[in-house]
XYZ file of N, CA and C in Angstrom:
645
model
N 36.641 17.778 19.908
C 35.465 17.162 20.206
C 35.007 17.540 21.555
N 33.743 17.744 21.727
C 33.238 18.224 23.033
C 33.208 16.992 23.988
N 33.157 17.171 25.411
C 32.850 16.117 26.318
C 31.626 15.258 26.021
N 30.661 16.214 25.683
C 29.335 15.652 25.389
C 29.325 14.625 24.262
N 29.993 15.124 23.245
C 30.226 14.369 22.045
C 30.931 13.237 22.199
N 31.899 13.142 23.121
C 32.548 11.950 23.405
C 32.025 10.952 24.049
N 31.048 11.359 24.889
C 30.056 10.638 25.599
C 29.072 9.969 24.763
N 28.572 10.798 23.880
C 27.562 10.255 22.964
C 28.178 9.231 21.840
N 29.515 9.555 21.618
C 30.290 8.703 20.602
C 30.261 7.284 21.163
N 30.347 6.938 22.514
C 30.451 5.752 22.893
C 29.193 4.909 22.882
N 28.011 5.601 22.683
C 26.796 4.789 22.340
C 26.789 3.991 21.181
N 26.208 2.788 21.323
C 25.902 1.931 20.021
C 25.417 2.811 18.801
N 25.742 2.486 17.651
C 25.389 3.115 16.558
C 23.781 3.155 16.492
N 23.171 2.083 16.645
C 21.707 2.034 16.585
C 20.946 3.098 17.563
N 21.468 3.021 18.650
C 20.970 3.892 19.936
C 21.211 5.426 19.404
N 22.447 5.715 19.128
C 22.611 7.067 18.505
C 21.696 7.521 17.421
N 21.637 6.741 16.463
C 20.868 6.994 15.354
C 19.246 7.144 15.721
N 18.820 6.164 16.667
C 17.601 6.458 17.160
C 17.291 7.722 17.868
N 18.247 8.160 18.600
C 18.157 9.547 19.523
C 18.126 10.553 18.387
N 18.853 10.621 17.318
C 18.875 11.731 16.322
C 17.423 11.573 15.487
N 17.051 10.331 15.067
C 15.712 10.289 14.241
C 14.623 10.635 15.155
N 14.507 10.270 16.421
C 13.354 10.820 17.251
C 13.347 12.105 17.430
N 14.509 12.948 17.564
C 14.472 14.336 17.521
C 14.067 14.984 16.130
N 14.625 14.452 15.134
C 14.362 14.965 13.789
C 12.649 14.785 13.446
N 12.060 13.632 13.877
C 10.651 13.451 13.708
C 10.000 14.551 14.370
N 10.391 14.970 15.478
C 9.693 15.781 16.334
C 9.828 17.239 15.695
N 11.173 17.532 15.068
C 11.187 18.899 14.561
C 10.509 19.002 13.325
N 10.828 17.915 12.342
C 9.962 17.991 11.039
C 8.533 18.115 11.203
N 7.904 17.355 12.250
C 6.669 17.436 12.475
C 6.074 18.726 12.922
N 6.781 19.413 13.710
C 6.380 20.708 14.152
C 6.598 21.929 13.389
N 7.573 21.744 12.395
C 8.051 23.019 11.534
C 7.917 22.646 9.975
N 7.729 21.324 9.524
C 7.848 21.062 8.283
C 9.261 20.987 7.811
N 9.528 20.398 6.527
C 10.728 20.180 6.064
C 11.629 21.540 5.876
N 11.050 22.433 5.299
C 11.835 23.757 4.837
C 12.125 24.560 6.176
N 11.165 24.539 7.142
C 11.348 25.281 8.132
C 12.188 24.876 9.375
N 12.155 23.452 9.157
C 12.993 22.689 10.278
C 14.503 23.043 10.028
N 15.254 23.164 11.079
C 16.584 23.381 11.089
C 17.408 22.396 11.825
N 18.762 22.090 11.221
C 19.631 21.042 11.870
C 19.879 21.624 13.220
N 20.062 22.928 13.380
C 20.397 23.490 14.708
C 19.389 22.988 15.736
N 17.979 22.909 15.521
C 17.062 22.564 16.304
C 17.135 21.042 16.552
N 17.415 20.275 15.556
C 17.542 18.875 15.478
C 18.641 18.556 16.547
N 19.753 19.138 16.232
C 20.961 19.173 17.089
C 20.618 19.293 18.708
N 19.888 20.253 18.775
C 19.591 20.869 20.223
C 18.656 19.681 20.877
N 17.630 19.445 20.106
C 16.682 18.426 20.722
C 17.318 17.044 20.939
N 18.195 16.562 20.022
C 18.936 15.297 19.985
C 19.842 15.321 21.213
N 20.553 16.486 21.335
C 21.713 16.632 22.421
C 22.860 16.175 21.802
N 23.118 16.295 20.420
C 24.381 15.925 19.754
C 24.742 17.040 18.884
N 25.963 17.253 18.502
C 26.528 18.182 17.594
C 26.064 18.090 16.112
N 25.912 19.067 15.469
C 25.439 19.107 14.088
C 26.497 18.096 13.207
N 27.760 18.242 13.457
C 28.706 17.476 12.695
C 28.488 15.822 12.961
N 28.068 15.667 14.186
C 27.854 14.074 14.554
C 26.526 13.737 13.696
N 25.386 14.611 13.603
C 24.268 14.286 12.807
C 24.619 14.112 11.262
N 25.537 14.854 10.744
C 25.870 14.891 9.496
C 26.768 13.527 9.192
N 27.701 13.311 10.320
C 28.489 12.169 10.170
C 27.657 10.865 9.958
N 26.483 10.676 10.821
C 25.764 9.361 11.013
C 24.574 9.418 10.057
N 24.149 10.449 9.614
C 22.638 10.317 8.826
C 22.768 11.326 7.797
N 23.900 12.091 7.484
C 23.957 12.800 6.306
C 23.130 14.215 6.441
N 22.908 14.555 5.137
C 22.396 15.989 5.195
C 20.979 16.070 5.595
N 20.350 17.158 5.649
C 18.876 17.371 6.098
C 18.033 16.661 5.191
N 18.168 16.528 3.888
C 17.471 15.755 2.907
C 17.532 14.332 3.407
N 18.791 13.730 3.480
C 19.052 12.428 3.968
C 18.254 12.140 5.316
N 18.337 13.055 6.173
C 17.663 12.960 7.434
C 16.317 12.881 7.318
N 15.782 13.534 6.505
C 14.165 13.525 6.260
C 13.732 12.185 5.678
N 14.577 11.819 4.804
C 14.217 10.461 3.964
C 14.367 9.319 4.947
N 15.205 9.449 6.005
C 15.520 8.363 6.911
C 14.457 8.435 7.933
N 13.946 9.558 8.119
C 12.752 9.584 9.142
C 11.657 9.112 8.584
N 11.266 9.207 7.175
C 10.133 8.722 6.483
C 10.189 7.224 6.479
N 11.490 6.554 6.138
C 11.728 5.140 5.951
C 11.544 4.463 7.256
N 11.989 5.164 8.224
C 11.927 4.444 9.609
C 10.290 4.297 10.063
N 9.780 5.675 10.123
C 8.243 5.736 10.491
C 7.321 4.871 9.802
N 7.550 4.721 8.248
C 6.934 3.762 7.421
C 7.052 2.458 7.951
N 8.321 2.020 8.270
C 8.461 0.643 8.604
C 7.910 0.234 10.081
N 7.984 1.160 10.817
C 7.185 0.918 12.124
C 5.724 0.902 11.989
N 5.186 1.570 11.228
C 3.679 1.668 10.894
C 3.478 0.246 10.333
N 3.909 -0.154 9.329
C 3.666 -1.507 8.778
C 3.898 -2.784 9.777
N 4.896 -2.532 10.453
C 5.073 -3.605 11.525
C 4.061 -3.507 12.360
N 3.513 -2.458 12.791
C 2.250 -2.373 13.865
C 1.255 -3.004 13.245
N 0.956 -2.864 11.961
C -0.235 -3.275 11.318
C -0.111 -4.906 11.257
N 0.897 -5.424 10.826
C 1.211 -6.720 10.693
C 1.140 -7.472 12.050
N 1.565 -6.996 13.110
C 1.510 -7.404 14.408
C 0.175 -7.577 14.826
N -0.590 -6.620 14.561
C -2.056 -6.506 14.953
C -2.897 -7.350 14.409
N -2.742 -8.092 13.293
C -3.716 -8.944 12.788
C -3.434 -10.267 13.085
N -4.409 -11.066 13.555
C -4.447 -12.592 13.734
C -5.051 -13.300 12.515
N -4.126 -13.900 11.783
C -4.545 -14.595 10.449
C -5.439 -15.774 10.694
N -5.761 -16.078 12.123
C -6.687 -17.227 12.324
C -8.142 -16.897 12.380
N -8.411 -15.625 12.465
C -9.781 -15.180 12.744
C -10.378 -14.940 11.420
N -11.702 -14.699 11.424
C -12.573 -14.271 10.222
C -12.160 -13.075 9.540
N -12.307 -12.997 8.127
C -11.840 -11.924 7.253
C -12.167 -10.606 8.004
N -13.478 -10.342 8.245
C -13.895 -9.121 8.737
C -12.982 -8.643 9.949
N -12.911 -9.708 10.834
C -12.021 -9.387 12.173
C -10.650 -8.984 11.692
N -10.072 -9.758 10.753
C -8.677 -9.484 10.478
C -8.676 -7.928 9.990
N -9.628 -7.631 9.053
C -9.677 -6.268 8.459
C -9.782 -5.128 9.698
N -10.705 -5.448 10.641
C -10.840 -4.779 11.872
C -9.511 -4.632 12.700
N -8.995 -5.724 12.805
C -7.705 -5.652 13.625
C -6.658 -4.973 12.865
N -6.435 -5.062 11.630
C -5.519 -4.224 10.929
C -5.842 -2.718 10.949
N -7.069 -2.394 10.584
C -7.391 -0.946 10.879
C -7.216 -0.554 12.206
N -7.529 -1.169 13.438
C -7.393 -0.919 14.594
C -6.020 -0.468 14.948
N -5.027 -1.561 14.353
C -3.607 -1.368 14.517
C -3.081 -0.151 13.961
N -3.740 0.173 12.682
C -3.239 1.444 12.138
C -3.692 2.623 12.586
N -4.837 2.736 13.260
C -5.154 4.146 13.907
C -4.645 4.049 15.129
N -4.435 3.102 15.860
C -3.701 3.090 17.174
C -2.319 3.565 17.151
N -1.703 3.162 15.960
C -0.331 3.757 15.652
C -0.433 5.274 15.545
N -1.317 5.609 14.583
C -1.537 7.069 14.228
C -1.783 7.806 15.565
N -2.608 7.389 16.355
C -3.048 8.132 17.415
C -2.017 8.053 18.552
N -1.076 6.967 18.633
C 0.011 7.040 19.564
C 1.301 7.706 19.127
N 1.491 7.953 17.761
C 2.547 8.445 17.109
C 2.079 9.681 16.122
N 1.411 10.670 16.625
C 0.985 11.901 15.966
C 2.138 12.413 15.032
N 3.322 12.566 15.697
C 4.435 13.158 14.932
C 4.819 12.434 13.729
N 4.789 10.986 13.971
C 5.211 10.222 12.814
C 4.276 10.426 11.563
N 2.815 10.490 11.952
C 2.038 10.460 11.008
C 1.971 11.782 10.156
N 2.263 12.882 10.844
C 2.398 14.211 10.355
C 3.548 14.349 9.130
N 4.608 13.624 9.680
C 5.894 13.542 8.783
C 5.374 12.677 7.662
N 4.947 11.472 7.938
C 4.623 10.473 6.646
C 3.659 10.942 5.714
N 2.540 11.734 6.350
C 1.459 12.063 5.427
C 1.439 13.518 4.903
N 1.384 14.530 5.968
C 1.216 15.846 5.674
C 2.493 16.580 5.033
N 3.541 16.184 5.909
C 4.962 16.848 5.330
C 5.409 16.134 3.928
N 5.060 14.922 3.818
C 5.597 14.482 2.600
C 4.743 14.686 1.381
N 3.511 14.885 1.625
C 2.545 15.514 0.551
C 2.953 16.789 0.161
N 3.359 17.631 1.098
C 3.669 18.979 0.857
C 4.961 19.183 0.169
N 5.900 18.206 0.632
C 7.148 18.311 -0.122
C 7.291 17.666 -1.600
N 6.690 16.399 -1.517
C 6.632 15.502 -2.829
C 8.004 15.244 -3.207
N 8.123 15.151 -4.548
C 9.742 14.764 -5.175
C 10.124 13.392 -4.683
N 11.459 13.332 -4.344
C 12.045 12.209 -3.977
C 11.582 11.472 -2.655
N 10.969 12.470 -1.903
C 10.420 11.865 -0.458
C 9.090 11.027 -0.651
N 8.481 11.317 -1.762
C 6.998 10.519 -1.893
C 7.324 9.152 -2.216
N 8.709 8.762 -2.767
C 8.991 7.582 -3.015
C 8.775 6.716 -1.903
N 9.343 6.997 -0.789
C 9.127 6.220 0.346
C 7.724 5.855 0.839
N 6.975 6.744 0.712
C 5.531 6.854 1.198
C 4.816 5.887 0.234
N 5.212 6.063 -1.084
C 4.631 5.228 -2.240
C 4.815 3.569 -1.695
N 6.107 3.480 -1.485
C 6.432 2.102 -1.081
C 5.802 1.498 0.052
N 5.707 2.422 1.104
C 4.789 1.955 2.115
C 3.304 1.787 1.721
N 2.822 2.405 0.919
C 1.316 2.628 0.584
C 1.142 1.175 -0.340
N 2.323 0.851 -1.077
C 2.131 -0.323 -1.846
C 2.139 -1.612 -1.140
N 3.118 -1.556 -0.038
C 3.053 -2.831 0.881
C 1.743 -2.944 1.638
N 1.135 -1.781 1.948
C -0.159 -1.741 2.697
C -1.275 -2.446 1.736
N -1.444 -2.083 0.413
C -2.134 -2.259 -0.413
C -2.042 -3.909 -0.581
N -0.911 -4.213 -0.656
C -0.500 -5.801 -0.840
C -1.024 -6.666 0.189
N -0.913 -6.103 1.646
C -1.512 -6.835 2.826
C -3.019 -6.951 2.686
N -3.681 -5.907 2.523
C -5.087 -5.898 2.256
C -5.483 -6.859 1.131
N -4.910 -6.780 -0.078
C -5.310 -7.451 -1.254
C -5.175 -8.842 -0.794
N -3.865 -9.534 -0.280
C -3.657 -10.882 0.009
C -4.949 -11.363 0.863
N -5.382 -10.433 1.943
C -6.590 -11.048 2.748
C -7.982 -11.185 1.557
N -8.076 -10.248 0.894
C -9.209 -10.254 0.061
C -9.322 -11.296 -1.006
N -7.991 -11.394 -1.658
C -7.906 -12.528 -2.766
C -7.876 -13.977 -1.972
N -7.519 -14.231 -0.802
C -7.623 -15.491 -0.223
C -9.116 -15.701 0.084
N -9.862 -14.660 0.580
C -11.270 -14.846 0.862
C -11.886 -15.276 -0.506
N -11.598 -14.277 -1.495
C -12.290 -14.595 -2.782
C -12.197 -15.887 -3.377
N -10.904 -16.489 -3.335
C -10.523 -17.706 -3.704
C -11.194 -18.830 -3.173
N -11.371 -18.701 -1.734
C -12.033 -19.761 -0.974
C -13.634 -19.762 -1.300
N -14.088 -18.621 -1.631
C -15.552 -18.419 -1.913
C -15.823 -18.751 -3.453
N -14.759 -19.039 -4.211
C -15.081 -19.452 -5.549
C -15.460 -18.471 -6.424
N -14.910 -17.224 -6.267
C -15.340 -16.150 -7.017
C -14.579 -16.362 -8.362
N -15.226 -15.586 -9.365
C -14.700 -15.636 -10.768
C -13.286 -14.886 -10.816
N -12.527 -15.018 -11.776
C -11.235 -14.336 -12.001
C -11.419 -12.749 -11.908
N -12.431 -12.486 -12.831
C -12.673 -10.923 -12.874
C -12.946 -10.325 -11.352
N -13.686 -10.979 -10.607
C -13.943 -10.522 -9.258
C -12.661 -10.452 -8.495
N -11.770 -11.690 -8.377
C -10.657 -11.654 -7.724
C -9.660 -10.495 -8.153
N -9.651 -10.131 -9.480
C -8.776 -9.062 -9.847
C -9.123 -7.828 -9.332
N -10.307 -7.578 -8.982
C -10.851 -6.207 -8.621
C -10.252 -6.057 -7.006
N -9.856 -6.990 -6.414
C -9.553 -6.787 -4.975
C -8.253 -6.057 -4.810
N -7.461 -5.713 -5.833
C -6.358 -4.757 -5.631
C -6.797 -3.337 -5.573
N -7.637 -3.275 -6.635
C -8.282 -1.857 -6.863
C -9.103 -1.321 -5.508
N -9.833 -2.381 -4.918
C -10.524 -2.052 -3.682
C -9.654 -1.900 -2.453
N -8.530 -2.614 -2.478
C -7.448 -2.469 -1.522
C -6.960 -1.138 -1.396
N -6.602 -0.716 -2.847
C -5.966 0.741 -2.800
C -7.002 1.731 -2.440
N -8.453 1.504 -2.780
C -9.356 2.421 -2.275
C -9.445 2.464 -0.763
N -9.265 1.311 -0.072
C -9.264 1.189 1.345
C -8.088 1.997 1.918
N -6.768 1.780 1.597
C -5.679 2.328 2.049
C -5.730 3.908 1.904
N -6.262 4.548 0.736
C -6.531 5.821 0.411
C -7.575 6.257 1.707
N -8.741 5.797 1.704
C -9.689 6.045 2.801
C -9.139 5.902 4.205
N -8.213 5.143 4.405
C -7.627 5.217 5.855
C -6.728 6.350 6.040
N -5.991 6.517 4.984
C -5.045 7.713 5.218
C -5.808 8.960 5.441
N -6.982 9.254 4.533
C -7.741 10.476 4.518
C -8.324 10.501 5.868
N -8.923 9.429 6.362
C -9.650 9.478 7.663
C -8.624 9.824 8.838
N -7.538 9.127 8.706
C -6.390 9.440 9.775
C -5.888 10.987 9.835
N -5.990 11.516 8.681
C -5.480 12.953 8.576
C -6.700 13.873 9.158
N -7.901 13.406 8.987
C -9.275 14.050 9.487
C -9.155 13.968 10.975
N -8.718 12.664 11.321
C -8.817 12.363 12.980
C -7.723 13.232 13.725
N -6.605 13.712 13.048
C -5.615 14.478 13.760
C -6.197 15.803 14.290
N -7.186 16.255 13.376
C -7.700 17.537 13.783
C -9.062 17.271 14.599
N -9.420 16.068 14.819
C -10.545 15.895 15.776
C -10.238 14.828 16.742
N -9.391 15.017 17.572
C -8.630 13.975 18.445
C -9.722 13.430 19.748
N -10.760 14.228 19.816
C -11.669 13.797 20.752
C -12.537 12.583 20.461
N -12.606 12.125 19.269
C -13.322 11.031 18.623
C -12.432 9.627 19.174
N -12.998 8.673 19.851
C -12.263 7.777 20.253
C -11.722 6.691 19.000
N -10.605 6.071 19.292
C -10.061 5.206 18.220
C -10.934 4.192 17.729
N -11.731 3.488 18.541
C -12.642 2.407 18.081
C -13.811 2.983 17.284
N -14.162 4.220 17.683
C -15.243 4.751 16.926
C -14.840 5.194 15.266
N -13.801 5.705 15.268
C -13.074 5.950 13.989
C -13.010 4.743 13.149
N -12.427 3.697 13.945
C -12.288 2.399 13.108
C -13.627 1.823 12.711
N -14.524 1.823 13.636
C -16.093 1.445 13.400
C -16.598 1.982 12.295
N -16.603 3.408 12.083
C -16.914 4.096 11.004
C -16.418 3.694 9.656
N -14.962 3.442 9.750
C -14.360 2.975 8.528
C -14.690 1.453 8.057
N -15.150 0.705 9.119
C -15.447 -0.688 8.692
C -16.811 -0.790 8.280
N -17.742 -0.060 8.823
C -19.070 0.096 8.288
C -19.225 0.713 6.912
N -18.270 1.621 6.513
C -18.185 2.062 5.288
C -17.626 1.077 4.238
N -16.704 0.242 4.609
C -16.083 -0.451 3.548
C -16.235 -1.756 3.580
N -16.583 -2.481 4.848
C -16.743 -3.977 4.825
C -18.196 -4.458 4.444
N -19.183 -3.453 4.489
C -20.380 -3.597 3.874
C -20.331 -4.012 2.483
N -19.506 -3.062 1.782
C -19.060 -3.411 0.434
C -18.208 -4.655 0.181
N -17.119 -4.666 0.982
C -16.246 -5.873 0.912
C -17.118 -7.254 1.146
N -17.933 -7.082 2.053
C -18.707 -8.420 2.589
C -19.517 -8.836 1.362
N -20.173 -7.816 0.637
C -20.998 -8.248 -0.557
C -20.018 -8.801 -1.568
N -18.800 -8.205 -1.741
C -17.999 -8.450 -2.880
C -17.547 -10.022 -2.690
N -17.219 -10.319 -1.396
C -16.716 -11.644 -1.201
C -17.780 -12.809 -1.272
N -19.001 -12.186 -1.096
C -20.120 -13.035 -1.174
C -20.657 -13.232 -2.782
N -19.922 -12.344 -3.530
C -20.402 -12.381 -4.840
C -21.622 -11.548 -5.197
N -21.938 -10.746 -4.392
C -23.048 -9.527 -4.869
C -22.463 -8.400 -5.152
N -22.466 -8.087 -6.485
C -21.816 -7.090 -7.188
C -22.880 -6.129 -7.703
N -22.724 -4.842 -7.538
C -23.819 -3.730 -7.855
C -23.326 -3.365 -9.297
N -24.410 -3.016 -10.109
C -24.142 -2.595 -11.418
C -25.273 -1.714 -11.518
N -25.013 -0.428 -12.459
C -25.947 0.517 -12.740
C -27.243 0.022 -13.511
N -28.411 0.672 -13.376
C -29.408 0.109 -13.946
C -29.504 0.600 -15.562
N -29.828 -0.239 -16.398
C -29.964 0.084 -17.783
C -31.009 1.191 -18.122
N -30.736 2.132 -18.889
C -31.575 3.058 -19.347
C -31.747 3.001 -20.777
């Protein structure tokens, strides 16, 4: 074992794993899963390949670990960004703002979570699907709570899960677009999405439902 490896080995496990995962996210973000090499992860992390294999497993295991960590950090940021004591529209605004602030401040994370996972699919998509499910649950809990307080009927309350899924999908698509248009300020992007969705959600929680004209 080299002197460098002996020095790194003395680090706490969580510090060592963060070091490796930080490097892996950077490499996977820049090159994609197939083109990324463990040699480059080793070089960026400053540890040997055997050490990477020993602590985080194969390239596939490492990629899955990156997805799992970044998804967890994203959801933590959203939850931390929402004040449950404010009005529903402000809660949604704060949650979307936290989401886009995370994407803007962690572009490599989002590229791995969204672009790289979509291109790879397979077992890696399970981690992102789990993240998306948790995000939908967060939004749905907000809308159901509002709907219940407003006395909406059961059918309208059930529609909130579908609407939450639509919002999460729209947020992901807009975040992906935003990566290619970084000059647009965060608050502007969030305001666009709020104006797109809350006008509809606002009517929904007020019981104003659109239906097609009869012909």
